[in-house]
Short mmCIF file of C-alpha atoms in Angstrom, two decimals:
data_model
loop_
_atom_site.label_atom_id
_atom_site.label_comp_id
_atom_site.label_asym_id
_atom_site.label_seq_id
_atom_site.Cartn_x
_atom_site.Cartn_y
_atom_site.Cartn_z
CA MET A 175 0.00 0.00 0.00
CA LYS A 176 1.30 3.44 -0.91
CA ASN A 177 0.41 7.09 -0.26
CA ILE A 178 -0.85 6.43 3.27
CA ASP A 179 -1.64 9.25 5.70
CA VAL A 180 -1.90 8.24 9.37
CA LYS A 181 -2.41 10.23 12.55
CA GLY A 182 -1.87 8.41 15.81
CA LYS A 183 -0.16 8.18 19.15
CA ILE A 184 3.17 6.47 19.79
CA ILE A 185 2.47 3.77 22.39
CA GLU A 186 5.77 1.88 22.28
CA LYS A 187 9.31 2.36 21.02
CA SER A 188 12.02 -0.27 20.61
CA GLU A 189 15.69 -0.01 21.42
CA THR A 190 17.85 1.33 18.62
CA ARG A 191 20.09 -1.13 16.81
CA GLU A 192 22.71 -0.80 14.10
CA VAL A 193 22.44 -2.47 10.70
CA TYR A 194 24.68 -2.47 7.66
CA SER A 195 23.53 -1.19 4.29
CA ARG A 196 22.86 -3.72 1.53
CA TYR A 197 26.41 -3.43 0.31
CA GLY A 198 27.98 -3.42 3.76
CA TYR A 199 29.66 -0.02 3.49
CA ASN A 200 27.49 2.11 5.78
CA VAL A 201 26.06 1.52 9.24
CA HIS A 202 22.56 2.86 9.95
CA ARG A 203 20.50 3.08 13.13
CA VAL A 204 17.01 1.55 13.04
CA SER A 205 14.16 1.34 15.53
CA TYR A 206 10.42 0.90 15.44
CA ALA A 207 7.65 2.74 17.21
CA LYS A 208 4.16 1.32 17.53
CA ILE A 209 1.64 3.92 16.34
CA SER A 210 -2.00 3.50 17.33
CA ASP A 211 -5.31 5.12 16.36
CA ASP A 212 -8.98 4.15 16.55
CA SER A 213 -8.57 1.57 13.78
CA GLY A 214 -5.64 -0.33 15.34
CA SER A 215 -1.86 -0.19 15.53
CA ILE A 216 1.16 -0.82 13.31
CA ASN A 217 4.94 -0.64 13.65
CA LEU A 218 6.39 2.60 12.28
CA ILE A 219 9.96 2.05 11.09
CA LEU A 220 12.39 4.81 12.07
CA TRP A 221 15.84 5.38 10.57
CA ASN A 222 18.80 7.41 11.85
CA GLU A 223 17.74 10.96 12.82
CA GLN A 224 14.02 10.02 12.77
CA ILE A 225 14.61 7.92 15.90
CA ASP A 226 15.50 10.97 17.99
CA LEU A 227 12.38 12.88 16.90
CA ILE A 228 9.85 10.36 18.28
CA SER A 229 9.02 9.50 21.92
CA VAL A 230 6.33 7.41 23.57
CA GLY A 231 3.23 9.55 24.06
CA ASN A 232 3.85 11.77 21.01
CA GLU A 233 1.03 12.40 18.58
CA VAL A 234 2.39 12.02 15.05
CA HIS A 235 1.15 12.51 11.51
CA VAL A 236 2.73 10.38 8.79
CA GLU A 237 2.09 11.69 5.28
CA ASN A 238 2.69 9.77 2.07
CA GLY A 239 3.91 6.66 3.89
CA TYR A 240 3.76 3.11 2.62
CA VAL A 241 3.19 -0.31 4.14
CA SER A 242 5.56 -3.18 3.52
CA ARG A 243 5.93 -6.62 5.05
CA PHE A 244 9.11 -7.76 6.79
CA ARG A 245 9.35 -11.28 8.22
CA GLY A 246 5.58 -11.63 7.91
CA ILE A 247 4.74 -8.44 9.82
CA ASP A 248 3.20 -5.35 8.22
CA GLN A 249 5.11 -2.14 8.90
CA LEU A 250 4.57 1.52 8.10
CA ASN A 251 7.49 3.28 6.42
CA VAL A 252 8.09 6.99 5.99
CA ASN A 253 9.20 8.26 2.59
CA LYS A 254 12.42 10.24 2.71
#
């Protein structure tokens, strides 16, 4: 699914971990935050500087996001 706009509250945030880029040259930080609204909840994937902008309890608005599936779990991604 593409072009998704979601407003919700951050109810959970994972620890940050480091991952290597596809080609192994760069290290990136990644975390997820669970965003919830009246229709349910989904993991919001956060990269690098995005991680520091989000805290549990924040109300957020994701514009033009997209949903992908990783290891069988749907996740909301933010376009750059």
